Coordinates of C-alpha atoms in Angstrom, one line a residue:
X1 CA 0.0 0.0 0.0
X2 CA 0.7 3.8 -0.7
X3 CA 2.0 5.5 2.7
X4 CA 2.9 9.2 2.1
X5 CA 4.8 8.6 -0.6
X6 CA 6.4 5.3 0.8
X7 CA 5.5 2.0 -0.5
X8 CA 4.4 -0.6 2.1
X9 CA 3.4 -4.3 2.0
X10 CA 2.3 -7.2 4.3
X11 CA 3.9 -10.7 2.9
X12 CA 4.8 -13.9 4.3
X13 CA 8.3 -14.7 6.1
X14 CA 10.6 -15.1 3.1
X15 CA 8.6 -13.9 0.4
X16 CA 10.4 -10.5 0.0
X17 CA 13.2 -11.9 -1.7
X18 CA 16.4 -10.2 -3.5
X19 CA 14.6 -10.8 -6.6
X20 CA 10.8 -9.5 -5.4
X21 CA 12.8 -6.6 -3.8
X22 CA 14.9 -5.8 -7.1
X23 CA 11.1 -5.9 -8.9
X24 CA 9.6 -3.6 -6.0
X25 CA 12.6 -1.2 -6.2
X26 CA 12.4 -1.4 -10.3
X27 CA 8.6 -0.3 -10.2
X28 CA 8.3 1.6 -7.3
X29 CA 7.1 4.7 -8.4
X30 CA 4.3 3.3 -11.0
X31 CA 2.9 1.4 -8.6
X32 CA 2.4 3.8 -6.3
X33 CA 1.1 5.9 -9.1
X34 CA -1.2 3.0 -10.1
X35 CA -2.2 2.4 -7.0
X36 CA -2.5 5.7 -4.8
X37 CA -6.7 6.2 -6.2
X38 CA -7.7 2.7 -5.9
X39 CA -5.7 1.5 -2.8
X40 CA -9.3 1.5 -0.9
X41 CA -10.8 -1.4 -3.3
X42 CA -7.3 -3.0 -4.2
X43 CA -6.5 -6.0 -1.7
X44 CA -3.7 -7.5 -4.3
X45 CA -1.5 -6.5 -7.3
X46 CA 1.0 -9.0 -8.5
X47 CA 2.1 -9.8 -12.0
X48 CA 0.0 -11.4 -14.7
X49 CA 1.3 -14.9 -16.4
X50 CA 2.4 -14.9 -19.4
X51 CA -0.8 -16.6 -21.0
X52 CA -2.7 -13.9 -19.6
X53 CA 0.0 -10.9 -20.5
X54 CA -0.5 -12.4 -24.4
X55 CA -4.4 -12.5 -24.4
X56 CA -5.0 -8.7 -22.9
X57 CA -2.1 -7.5 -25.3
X58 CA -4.3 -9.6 -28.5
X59 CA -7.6 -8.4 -26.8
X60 CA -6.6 -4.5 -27.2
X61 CA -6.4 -5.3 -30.9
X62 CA -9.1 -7.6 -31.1
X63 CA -12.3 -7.1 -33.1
X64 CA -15.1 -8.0 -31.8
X65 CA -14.7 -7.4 -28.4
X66 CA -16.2 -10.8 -27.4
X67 CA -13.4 -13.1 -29.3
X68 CA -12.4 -14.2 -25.7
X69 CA -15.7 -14.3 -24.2
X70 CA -16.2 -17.7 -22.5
X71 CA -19.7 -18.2 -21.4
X72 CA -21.8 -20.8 -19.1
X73 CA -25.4 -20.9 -20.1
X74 CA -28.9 -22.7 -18.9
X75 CA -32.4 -23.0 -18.2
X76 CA -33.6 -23.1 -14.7
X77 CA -36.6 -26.1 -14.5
X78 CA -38.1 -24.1 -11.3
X79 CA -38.4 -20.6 -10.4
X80 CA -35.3 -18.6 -9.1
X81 CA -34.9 -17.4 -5.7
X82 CA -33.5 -14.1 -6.7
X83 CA -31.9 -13.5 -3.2
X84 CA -30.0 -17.0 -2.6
X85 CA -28.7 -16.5 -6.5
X86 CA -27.0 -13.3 -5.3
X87 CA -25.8 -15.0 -2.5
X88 CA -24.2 -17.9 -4.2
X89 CA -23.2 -15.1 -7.0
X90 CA -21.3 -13.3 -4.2
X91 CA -19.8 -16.7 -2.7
X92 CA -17.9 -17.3 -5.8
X93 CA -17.0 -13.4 -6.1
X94 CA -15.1 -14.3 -2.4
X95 CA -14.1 -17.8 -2.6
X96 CA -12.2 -17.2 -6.3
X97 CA -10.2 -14.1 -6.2
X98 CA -9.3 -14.3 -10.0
X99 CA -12.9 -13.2 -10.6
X100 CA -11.9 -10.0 -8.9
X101 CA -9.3 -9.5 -11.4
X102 CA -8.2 -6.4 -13.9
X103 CA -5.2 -5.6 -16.0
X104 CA -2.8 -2.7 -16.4
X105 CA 0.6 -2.3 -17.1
X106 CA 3.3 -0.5 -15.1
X107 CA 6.5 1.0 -16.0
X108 CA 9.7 1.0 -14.5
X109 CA 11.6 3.7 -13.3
X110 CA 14.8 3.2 -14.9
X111 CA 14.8 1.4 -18.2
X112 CA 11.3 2.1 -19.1
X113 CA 10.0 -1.5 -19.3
X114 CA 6.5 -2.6 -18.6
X115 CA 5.3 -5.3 -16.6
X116 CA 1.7 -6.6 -17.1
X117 CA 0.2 -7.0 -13.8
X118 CA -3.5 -8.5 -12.5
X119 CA -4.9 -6.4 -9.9
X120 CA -7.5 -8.5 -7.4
X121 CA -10.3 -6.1 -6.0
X122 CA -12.0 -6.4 -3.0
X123 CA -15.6 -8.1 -3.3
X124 CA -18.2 -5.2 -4.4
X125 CA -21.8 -5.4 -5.9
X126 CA -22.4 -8.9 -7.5
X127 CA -22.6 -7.9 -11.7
X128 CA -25.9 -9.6 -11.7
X129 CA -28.8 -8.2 -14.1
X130 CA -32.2 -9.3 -13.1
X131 CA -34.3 -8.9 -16.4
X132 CA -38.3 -9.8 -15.7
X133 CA -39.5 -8.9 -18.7
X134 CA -41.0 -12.2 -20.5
X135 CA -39.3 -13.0 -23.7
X136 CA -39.9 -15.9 -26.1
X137 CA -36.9 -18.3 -26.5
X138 CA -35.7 -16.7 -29.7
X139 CA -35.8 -13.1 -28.0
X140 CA -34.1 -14.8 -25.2
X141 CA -31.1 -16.1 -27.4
X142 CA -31.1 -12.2 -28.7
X143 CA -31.1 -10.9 -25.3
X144 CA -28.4 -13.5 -23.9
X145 CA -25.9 -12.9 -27.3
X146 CA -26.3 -9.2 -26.7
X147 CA -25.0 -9.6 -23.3
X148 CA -22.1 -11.9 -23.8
X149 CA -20.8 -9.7 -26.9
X150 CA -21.0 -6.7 -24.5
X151 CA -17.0 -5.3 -23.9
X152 CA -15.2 -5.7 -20.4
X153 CA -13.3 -2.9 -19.3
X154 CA -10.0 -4.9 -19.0
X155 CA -8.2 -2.3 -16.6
X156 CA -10.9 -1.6 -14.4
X157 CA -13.1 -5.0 -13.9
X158 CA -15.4 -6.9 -13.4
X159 CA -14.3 -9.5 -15.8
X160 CA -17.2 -11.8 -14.7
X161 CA -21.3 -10.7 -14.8
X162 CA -24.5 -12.4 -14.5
X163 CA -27.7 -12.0 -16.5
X164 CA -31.0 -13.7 -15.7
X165 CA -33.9 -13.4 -18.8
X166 CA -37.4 -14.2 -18.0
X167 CA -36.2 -14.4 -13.9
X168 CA -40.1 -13.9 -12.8
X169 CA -40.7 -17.3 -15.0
X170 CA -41.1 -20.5 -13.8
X171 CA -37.8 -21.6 -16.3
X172 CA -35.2 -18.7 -16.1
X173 CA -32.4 -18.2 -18.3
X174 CA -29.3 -18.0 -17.1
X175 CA -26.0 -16.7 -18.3
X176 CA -22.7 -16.8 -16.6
X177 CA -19.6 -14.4 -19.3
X178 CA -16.4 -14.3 -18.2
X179 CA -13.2 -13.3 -20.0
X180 CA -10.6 -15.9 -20.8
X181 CA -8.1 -14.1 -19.2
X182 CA -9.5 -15.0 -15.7
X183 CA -10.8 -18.8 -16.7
X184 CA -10.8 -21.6 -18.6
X185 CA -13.2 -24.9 -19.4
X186 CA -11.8 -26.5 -16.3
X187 CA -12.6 -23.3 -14.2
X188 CA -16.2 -23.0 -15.7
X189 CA -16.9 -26.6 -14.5
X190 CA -15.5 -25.7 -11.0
X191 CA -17.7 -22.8 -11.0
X192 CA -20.7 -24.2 -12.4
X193 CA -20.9 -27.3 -9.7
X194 CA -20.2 -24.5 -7.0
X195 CA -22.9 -21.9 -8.5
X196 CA -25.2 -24.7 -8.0
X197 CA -24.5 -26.3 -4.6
X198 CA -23.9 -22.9 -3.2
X199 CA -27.5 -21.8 -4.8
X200 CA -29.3 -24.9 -3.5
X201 CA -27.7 -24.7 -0.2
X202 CA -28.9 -21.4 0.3
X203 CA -32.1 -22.1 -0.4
X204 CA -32.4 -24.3 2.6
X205 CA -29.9 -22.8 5.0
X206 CA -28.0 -19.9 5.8
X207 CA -24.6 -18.3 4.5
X208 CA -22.8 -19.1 7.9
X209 CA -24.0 -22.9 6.8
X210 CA -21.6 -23.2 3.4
X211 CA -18.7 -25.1 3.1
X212 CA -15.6 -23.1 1.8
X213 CA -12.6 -25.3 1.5
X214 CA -9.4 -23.6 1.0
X215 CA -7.7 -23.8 -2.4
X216 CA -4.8 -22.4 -4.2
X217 CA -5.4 -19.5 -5.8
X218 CA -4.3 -18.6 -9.4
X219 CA -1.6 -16.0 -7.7
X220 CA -0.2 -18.7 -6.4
X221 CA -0.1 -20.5 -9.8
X222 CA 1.2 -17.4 -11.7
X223 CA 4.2 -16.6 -9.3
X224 CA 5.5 -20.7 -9.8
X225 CA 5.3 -20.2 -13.2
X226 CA 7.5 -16.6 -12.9
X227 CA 10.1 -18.4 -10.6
X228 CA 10.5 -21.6 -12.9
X229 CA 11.0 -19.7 -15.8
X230 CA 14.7 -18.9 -15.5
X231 CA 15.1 -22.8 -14.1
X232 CA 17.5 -25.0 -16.1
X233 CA 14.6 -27.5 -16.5
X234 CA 12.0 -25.2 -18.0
X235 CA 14.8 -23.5 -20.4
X236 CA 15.9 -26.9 -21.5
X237 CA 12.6 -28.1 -22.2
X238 CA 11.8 -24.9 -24.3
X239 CA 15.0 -25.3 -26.5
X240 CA 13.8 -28.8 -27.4
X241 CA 10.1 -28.1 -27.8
X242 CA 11.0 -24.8 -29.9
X243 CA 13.5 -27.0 -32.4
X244 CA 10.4 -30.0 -32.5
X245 CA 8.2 -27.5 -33.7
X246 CA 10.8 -25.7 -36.0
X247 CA 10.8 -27.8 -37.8
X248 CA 7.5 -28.5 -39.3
X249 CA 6.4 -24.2 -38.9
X250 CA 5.0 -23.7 -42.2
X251 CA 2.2 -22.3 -42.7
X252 CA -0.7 -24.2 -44.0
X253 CA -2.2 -23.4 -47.6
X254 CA -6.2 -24.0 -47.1
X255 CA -8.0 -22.7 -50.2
X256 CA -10.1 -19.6 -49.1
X257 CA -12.9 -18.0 -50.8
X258 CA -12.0 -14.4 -49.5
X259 CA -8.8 -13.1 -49.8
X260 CA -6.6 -12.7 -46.8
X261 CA -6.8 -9.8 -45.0
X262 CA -3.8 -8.0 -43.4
X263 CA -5.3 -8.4 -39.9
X264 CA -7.0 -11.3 -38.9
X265 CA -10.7 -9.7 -37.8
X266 CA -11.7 -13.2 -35.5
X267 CA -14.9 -13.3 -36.3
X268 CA -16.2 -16.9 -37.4
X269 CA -19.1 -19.2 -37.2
X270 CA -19.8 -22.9 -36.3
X271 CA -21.7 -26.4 -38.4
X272 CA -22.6 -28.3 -35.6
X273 CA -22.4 -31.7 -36.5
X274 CA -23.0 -35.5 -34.6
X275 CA -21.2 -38.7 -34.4
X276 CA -23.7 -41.3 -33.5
X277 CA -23.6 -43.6 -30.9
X278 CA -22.8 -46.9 -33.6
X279 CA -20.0 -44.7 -34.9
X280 CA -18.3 -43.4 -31.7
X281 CA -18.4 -46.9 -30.5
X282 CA -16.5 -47.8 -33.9
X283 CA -13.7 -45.2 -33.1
X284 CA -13.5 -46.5 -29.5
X285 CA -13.0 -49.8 -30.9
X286 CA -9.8 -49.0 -33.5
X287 CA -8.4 -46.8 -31.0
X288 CA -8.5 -49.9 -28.6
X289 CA -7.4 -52.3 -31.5
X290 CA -4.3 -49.8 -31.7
X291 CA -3.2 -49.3 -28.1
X292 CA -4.0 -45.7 -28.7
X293 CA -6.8 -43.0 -26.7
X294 CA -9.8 -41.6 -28.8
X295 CA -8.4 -38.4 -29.3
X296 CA -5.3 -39.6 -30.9
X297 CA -7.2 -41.1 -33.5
X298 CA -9.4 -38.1 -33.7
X299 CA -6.4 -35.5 -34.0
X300 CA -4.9 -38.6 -36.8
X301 CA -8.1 -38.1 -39.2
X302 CA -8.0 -34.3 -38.5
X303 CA -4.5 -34.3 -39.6
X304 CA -5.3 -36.9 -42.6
X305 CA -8.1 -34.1 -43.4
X306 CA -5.5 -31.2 -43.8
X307 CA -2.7 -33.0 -45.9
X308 CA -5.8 -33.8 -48.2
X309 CA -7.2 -30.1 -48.6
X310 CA -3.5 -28.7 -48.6
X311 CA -0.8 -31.7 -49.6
X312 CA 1.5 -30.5 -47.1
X313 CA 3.4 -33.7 -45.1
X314 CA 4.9 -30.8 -42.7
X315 CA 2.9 -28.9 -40.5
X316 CA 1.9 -27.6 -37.2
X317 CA -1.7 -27.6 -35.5
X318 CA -2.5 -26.3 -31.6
X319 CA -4.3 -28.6 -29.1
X320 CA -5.4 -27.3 -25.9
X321 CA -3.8 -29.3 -22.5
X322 CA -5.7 -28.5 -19.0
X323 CA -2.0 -28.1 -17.5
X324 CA -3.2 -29.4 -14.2
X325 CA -0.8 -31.8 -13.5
X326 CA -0.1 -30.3 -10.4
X327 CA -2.2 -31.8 -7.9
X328 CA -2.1 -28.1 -5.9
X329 CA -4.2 -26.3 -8.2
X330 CA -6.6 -29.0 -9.4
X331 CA -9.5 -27.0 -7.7
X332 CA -8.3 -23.0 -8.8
X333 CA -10.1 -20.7 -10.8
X334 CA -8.0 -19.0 -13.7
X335 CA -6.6 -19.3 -16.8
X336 CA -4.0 -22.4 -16.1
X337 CA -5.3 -24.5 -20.1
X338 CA -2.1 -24.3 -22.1
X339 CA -2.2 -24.4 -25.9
X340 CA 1.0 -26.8 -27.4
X341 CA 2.0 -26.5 -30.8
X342 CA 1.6 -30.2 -32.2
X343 CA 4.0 -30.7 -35.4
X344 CA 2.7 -33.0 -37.9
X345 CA 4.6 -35.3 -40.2
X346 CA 2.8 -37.5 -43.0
X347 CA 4.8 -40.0 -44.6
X348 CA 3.6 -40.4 -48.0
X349 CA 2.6 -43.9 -48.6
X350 CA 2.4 -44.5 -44.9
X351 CA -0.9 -46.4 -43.3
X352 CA -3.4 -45.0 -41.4
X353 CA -2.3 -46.9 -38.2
X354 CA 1.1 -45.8 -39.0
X355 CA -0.3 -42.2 -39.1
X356 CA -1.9 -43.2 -35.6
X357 CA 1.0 -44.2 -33.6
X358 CA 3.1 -41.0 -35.1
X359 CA 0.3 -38.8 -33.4
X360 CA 0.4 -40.8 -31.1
X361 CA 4.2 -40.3 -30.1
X362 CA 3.5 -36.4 -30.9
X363 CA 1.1 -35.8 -28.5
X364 CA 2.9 -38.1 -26.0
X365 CA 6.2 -36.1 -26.3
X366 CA 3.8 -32.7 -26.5
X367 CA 2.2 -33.4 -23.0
X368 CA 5.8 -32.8 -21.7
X369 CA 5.6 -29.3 -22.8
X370 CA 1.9 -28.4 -21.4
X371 CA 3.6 -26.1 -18.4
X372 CA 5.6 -24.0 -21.5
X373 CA 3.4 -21.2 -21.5
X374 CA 2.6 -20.7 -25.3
X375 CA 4.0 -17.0 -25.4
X376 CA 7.1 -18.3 -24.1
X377 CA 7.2 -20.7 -27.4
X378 CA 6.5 -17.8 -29.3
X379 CA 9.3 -15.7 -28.2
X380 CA 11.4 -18.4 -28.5
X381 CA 11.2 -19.5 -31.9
X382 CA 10.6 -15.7 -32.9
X383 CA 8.8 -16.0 -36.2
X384 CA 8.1 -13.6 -38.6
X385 CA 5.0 -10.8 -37.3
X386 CA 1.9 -11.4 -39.4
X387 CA -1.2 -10.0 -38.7
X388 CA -2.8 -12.3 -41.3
X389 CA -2.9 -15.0 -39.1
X390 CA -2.0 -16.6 -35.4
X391 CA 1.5 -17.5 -35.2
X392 CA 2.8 -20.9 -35.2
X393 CA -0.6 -22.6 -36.4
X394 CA -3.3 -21.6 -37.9
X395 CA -5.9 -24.7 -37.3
X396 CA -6.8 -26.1 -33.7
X397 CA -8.1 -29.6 -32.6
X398 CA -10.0 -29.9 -29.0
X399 CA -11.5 -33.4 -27.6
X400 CA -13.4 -32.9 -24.6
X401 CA -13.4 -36.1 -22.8
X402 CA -16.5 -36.5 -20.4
X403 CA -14.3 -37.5 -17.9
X404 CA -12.9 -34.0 -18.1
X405 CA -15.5 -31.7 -18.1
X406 CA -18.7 -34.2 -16.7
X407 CA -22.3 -32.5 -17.0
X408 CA -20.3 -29.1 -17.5
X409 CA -19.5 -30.2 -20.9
X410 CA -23.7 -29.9 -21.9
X411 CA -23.9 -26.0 -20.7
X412 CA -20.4 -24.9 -22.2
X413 CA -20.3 -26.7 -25.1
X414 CA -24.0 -27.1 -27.0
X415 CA -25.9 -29.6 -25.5
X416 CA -30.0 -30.8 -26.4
X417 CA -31.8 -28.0 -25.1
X418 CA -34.4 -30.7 -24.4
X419 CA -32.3 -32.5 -21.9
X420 CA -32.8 -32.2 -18.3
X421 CA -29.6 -32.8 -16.2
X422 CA -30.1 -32.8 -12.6
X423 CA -26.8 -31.2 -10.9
X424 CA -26.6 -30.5 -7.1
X425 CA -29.8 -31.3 -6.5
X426 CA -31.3 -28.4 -9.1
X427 CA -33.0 -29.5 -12.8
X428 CA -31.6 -27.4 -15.4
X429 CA -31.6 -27.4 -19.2
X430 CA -28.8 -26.6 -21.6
X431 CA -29.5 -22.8 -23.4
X432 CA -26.5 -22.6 -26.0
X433 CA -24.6 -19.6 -27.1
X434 CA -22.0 -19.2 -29.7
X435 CA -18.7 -18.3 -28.5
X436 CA -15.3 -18.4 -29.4
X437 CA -15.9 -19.2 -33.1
X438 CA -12.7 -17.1 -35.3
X439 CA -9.5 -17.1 -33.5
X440 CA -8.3 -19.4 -36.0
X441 CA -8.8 -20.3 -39.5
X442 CA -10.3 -23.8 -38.5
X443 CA -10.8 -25.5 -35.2
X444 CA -12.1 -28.9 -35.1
X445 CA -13.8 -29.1 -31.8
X446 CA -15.5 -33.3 -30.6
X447 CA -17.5 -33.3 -27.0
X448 CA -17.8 -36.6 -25.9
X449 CA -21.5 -36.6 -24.5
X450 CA -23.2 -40.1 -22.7
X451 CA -22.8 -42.9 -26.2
X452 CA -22.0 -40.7 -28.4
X453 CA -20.6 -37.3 -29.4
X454 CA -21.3 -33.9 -31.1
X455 CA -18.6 -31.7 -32.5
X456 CA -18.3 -28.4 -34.1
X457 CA -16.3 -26.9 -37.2
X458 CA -15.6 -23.4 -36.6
X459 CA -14.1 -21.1 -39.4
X460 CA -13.0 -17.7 -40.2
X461 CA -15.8 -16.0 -41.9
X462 CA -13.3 -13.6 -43.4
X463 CA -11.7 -16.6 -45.0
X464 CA -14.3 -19.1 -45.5
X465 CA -18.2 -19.1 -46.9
X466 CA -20.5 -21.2 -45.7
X467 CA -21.2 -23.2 -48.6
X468 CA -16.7 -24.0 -48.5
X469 CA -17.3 -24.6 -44.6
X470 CA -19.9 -27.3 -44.9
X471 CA -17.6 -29.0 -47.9
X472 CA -15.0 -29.2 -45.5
X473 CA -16.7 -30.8 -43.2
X474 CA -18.1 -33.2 -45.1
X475 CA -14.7 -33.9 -46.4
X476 CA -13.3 -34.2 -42.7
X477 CA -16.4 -36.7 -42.1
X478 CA -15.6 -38.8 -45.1
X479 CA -11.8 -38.9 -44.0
X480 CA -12.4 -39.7 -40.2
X481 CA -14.9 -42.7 -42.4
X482 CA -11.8 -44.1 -44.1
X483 CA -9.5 -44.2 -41.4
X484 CA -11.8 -46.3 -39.1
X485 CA -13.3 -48.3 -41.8
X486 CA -10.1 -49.2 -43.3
X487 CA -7.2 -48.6 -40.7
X488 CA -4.4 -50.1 -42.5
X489 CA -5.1 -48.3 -45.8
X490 CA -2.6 -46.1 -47.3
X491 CA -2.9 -42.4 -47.1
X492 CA -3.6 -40.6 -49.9
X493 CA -1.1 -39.1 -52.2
X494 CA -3.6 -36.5 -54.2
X495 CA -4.7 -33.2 -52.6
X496 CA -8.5 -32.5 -52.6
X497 CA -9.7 -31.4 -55.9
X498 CA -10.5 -27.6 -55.2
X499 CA -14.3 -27.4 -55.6
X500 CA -15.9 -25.3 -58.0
X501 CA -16.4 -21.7 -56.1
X502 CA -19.4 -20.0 -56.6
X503 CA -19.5 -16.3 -57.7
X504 CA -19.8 -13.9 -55.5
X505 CA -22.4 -11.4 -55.1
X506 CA -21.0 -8.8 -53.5
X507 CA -23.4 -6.3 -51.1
X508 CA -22.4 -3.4 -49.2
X509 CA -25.6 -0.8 -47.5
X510 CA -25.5 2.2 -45.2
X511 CA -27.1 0.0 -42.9
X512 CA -26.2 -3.2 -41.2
X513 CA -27.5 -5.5 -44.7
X514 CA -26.8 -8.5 -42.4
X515 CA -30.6 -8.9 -42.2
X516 CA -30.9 -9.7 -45.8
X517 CA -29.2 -12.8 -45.1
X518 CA -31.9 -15.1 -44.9
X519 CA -33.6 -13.7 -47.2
X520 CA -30.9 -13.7 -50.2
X521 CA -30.1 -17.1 -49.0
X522 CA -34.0 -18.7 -49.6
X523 CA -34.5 -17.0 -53.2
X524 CA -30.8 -17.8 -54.7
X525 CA -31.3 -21.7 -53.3
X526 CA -35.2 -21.5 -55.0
X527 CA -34.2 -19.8 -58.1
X528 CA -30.6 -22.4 -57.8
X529 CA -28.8 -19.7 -58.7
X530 CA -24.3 -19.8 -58.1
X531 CA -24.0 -17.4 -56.0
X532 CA -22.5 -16.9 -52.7
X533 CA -23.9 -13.7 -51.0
X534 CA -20.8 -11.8 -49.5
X535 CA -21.3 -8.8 -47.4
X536 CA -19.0 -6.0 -47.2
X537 CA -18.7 -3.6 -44.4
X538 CA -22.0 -1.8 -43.8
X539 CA -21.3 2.1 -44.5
X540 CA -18.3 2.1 -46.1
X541 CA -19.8 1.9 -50.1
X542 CA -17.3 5.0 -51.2
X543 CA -14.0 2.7 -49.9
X544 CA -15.4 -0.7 -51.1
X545 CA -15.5 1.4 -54.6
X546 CA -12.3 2.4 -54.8
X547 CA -10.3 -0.3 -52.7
X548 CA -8.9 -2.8 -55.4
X549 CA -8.7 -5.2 -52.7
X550 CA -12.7 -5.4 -52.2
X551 CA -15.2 -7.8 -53.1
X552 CA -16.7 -4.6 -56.0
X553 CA -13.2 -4.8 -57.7

């Protein structure tokens, strides 16, 4: 804290090292400037990881706002008890300090560097929105989309709000948006079960009645992950995992329909698709029949799918790892999930089980690198600044094991809106929102659900139509096919024959001519007309005109 111009603290015996002292005497001055109007709210500064430093650096430049939006969503089966929802709302506020988190960067005294830093605030009002109007379900999905695309203020909080739609119903809507840079999947299921066992216990009891069980907190996490940095082990791991991917970096060739632009814009969509309970069974079969897990062979037919559509035998795709493998932080909040860089190698003329157990050595090997904080990897191998596209890899595979995420996995990921899950004692339905759909030019994401398993295809809309979308994942359907129909088959040698594009029909209004969309689509599929309706930036005719880059030129 900020004493007359003195900076104070309170820390354990030991903590205030020489290097904590050298960071304190480095800063001093900014953070008493940072500090000195908010040290009444502010119970904790310390510095951000390097995960988190990336994303609020990427979120600054991001368009839309919500690209890092994760959201929980669902349908109460009873009437909500507005006052014990607060409560449990305000439990979680306490219990997790990372949902009291902001971002700012500091600046040192001397050598003018910055330092990204999260700032926990005290507990204030619970962000919770109450909205009793009635809606029908498709207002509702307007109403809940609105609010998760709504901006955080990154530097001032609350990175966490609650809205309740139709909460004088007897079936409420519920929606939980939080930004990545406090959470992950694993945190949202933490949250979720908690949410719900702190709501139904309050129902019943009082506050003084509910179970709080300590738990590392995501500080904790962060300042491991500072001190092991400069470690022999974690510098030796990062020169071989930087070489390993090295040496397959090149960027992938997908054939767009839209010209690339020179910064990557993140929006994107999703085609929900279904593996069926005779067909998931099939894959758990092979993968048995192989000695290898269901996501290996998953990730093998996603990579068989790329060197089709691209012919490349080199290249690199990311695969999220929940990075828990310490046993210390299995039950913290924050964003701990690590992205690895997963290089790909295809011998031509190989077999399909060959193809397996090569994944399968990748991802074992890979799963040694899941506490390298992607940043780190980035800065390491130092590749050449493109805004076109992510660094390192452009596509991204994620299996979601039930295991893993349990009931969670129907309210973060879509689940049958018809379903009723009963979960702490409390019926609820899943209500899906899109999120997270552009960061990358594909990601392949498979939920293993009770039998069986849904997945979605999401693509860059700025790359990508809808009609090319749907092809590809048809294409990635066919391939995953193949591979378990035919394990020892050899892999293909042709790439994809490009599909025949359809013309564009380029429309640009002084008004948002999104709303034509249906619309356009229903008359050109009636009159089967080939074109592909592509809609330009709503008020900026005069530039489409005269930019040669443009859909009008």
């Amino acid at each position: 804290m900020e004493d007359r111009g003195a900076l104070r603290f309170h820390a354990p015996a030991g903590a205030m090292d020489d290097t904590v002292r050298s960071l304190v005497k480095k800063y001093r001055d900014s953070v008493i400037n940072l500090i000195r109007p908010y040290s009444s709210r502010w119970s904790l500064i310390a510095p951000a990881s390097l995960n988190q430093d990336s994303l609020v650096f990427i979120q600054k430049l991001a368009s839309p706002a919500s690209a890092y939006h994760v959201a929980l969503s669902f349908r109460l089966c009873t009437s909500l008890n507005k006052e014990a929802f607060l409560l449990a709302c305000k439990f979680l506020l306490i219990k997790h300090s990372q949902l009291r988190a902001s971002f700012r960067s500091i600046t040192s005294n001397e050598q003018n560097e910055t330092l990204s830093c999260q700032i926990i605030s005290d507990p204030g009002d619970v962000p919770v929105i109450f909205d009793d109007r009635e809606y029908s379900d498709s207002q509702s999905q307007t109403v809940l989309e609105n609010d998760y695309n709504r901006e955080f203020d990154i530097e001032n909080g609350p990175l966490v709000r609650w809205i309740v739609v139709n909460a004088h119903s007897d079936s409420p809507l519920i929606l939980m948006t939080m930004h990545h840079a406090i959470t992950d999947a694993w945190s949202v299921r933490i949250l979720f079960r908690e949410l719900l066992a702190t709501y139904s216990t309050l129902q019943k009891s009082s506050p003084e009645k509910l179970p709080c069980e300590p738990c590392y907190s995501y500080i904790d996490f962060t300042l491991e992950q500072h001190e092991s940095e400069n470690g022999n082990r974690f510098c030796s791991k990062l020169s071989s995992y930087s070489s390993t991917v090295k040496s397959c970096m090149t960027p992938l060739s997908l054939t767009t329909d839209f010209q690339r632009a020179t910064f990557t814009d993140l929006q994107g969509d999703t085609r929900p698709f279904t593996i069926s309970a005779d067909m998931y069974r099939k894959i758990a079969s092979v993968a048995k029949e192989n000695a290898i897990s269901v996501n290996t062979l998953l990730l093998s037919s996603f990579a068989l799918f790329l060197y089709e559509e691209t012919g490349q035998t080199h290249f690199v795709s990311g695969m999220p790892f929940a990075n828990r493998s310490n046993p210390l932080f299995t039950n913290t909040v924050g964003y701990i999930v690590n992205t690895v860089a997963l290089p790909v190698t295809i011998a031509s003329g190989s077999t399909c089980s060959e193809l397996m157990q090569t994944v399968n050595a990748t991802i074992l090997k890979s799963a040694d690198f899941q506490e390298i904080p992607f940043p780190a990897l980035v800065a390491c191998i130092s590749p050449p600044r493109d805004l076109k596209h992510s660094p390192v890899f452009q596509v991204l595979f994620n299996y979601i094991s039930r295991p893993l995420i349990g009931n969670a996995g129907d309210f973060i990921y879509d689940g049958n809106p018809d379903d009723i899950r009963t979960v702490e004692g409390i019926d609820i339905k899943p209500f899906p929102v899109k999120q997270q759909e552009g960061q990358y030019d594909l990601t392949l994401e498979i939920i293993e659900r009770n039998g069986y398993a849904s997945g979605q295809f999401k693509y860059s809309t700025a790359l990508f139509s809808s009609s090319s979308a749907q092809r590809m994942l048809q294409h990635y359907l066919d391939t995953l096919n193949r591979l378990i129909d035919n394990p020892s088959g050899r892999v293909s040698e042709k790439k994809t024959q490009e599909q025949p594009r359809k013309k564009h029909l380029a429309i640009a209004a002084t008004f948002t001519a999104d709303l034509l969309s249906e619309g356009l689509d229903f008359w050109i599929n009636r009159l089967e007309l080939e074109y592909e309706p592509v809609f330009t930036p709503y008020g900026q005719i005069l530039q489409q005109l005269i930019d040669r880059s443009s859909e009008f030129n």
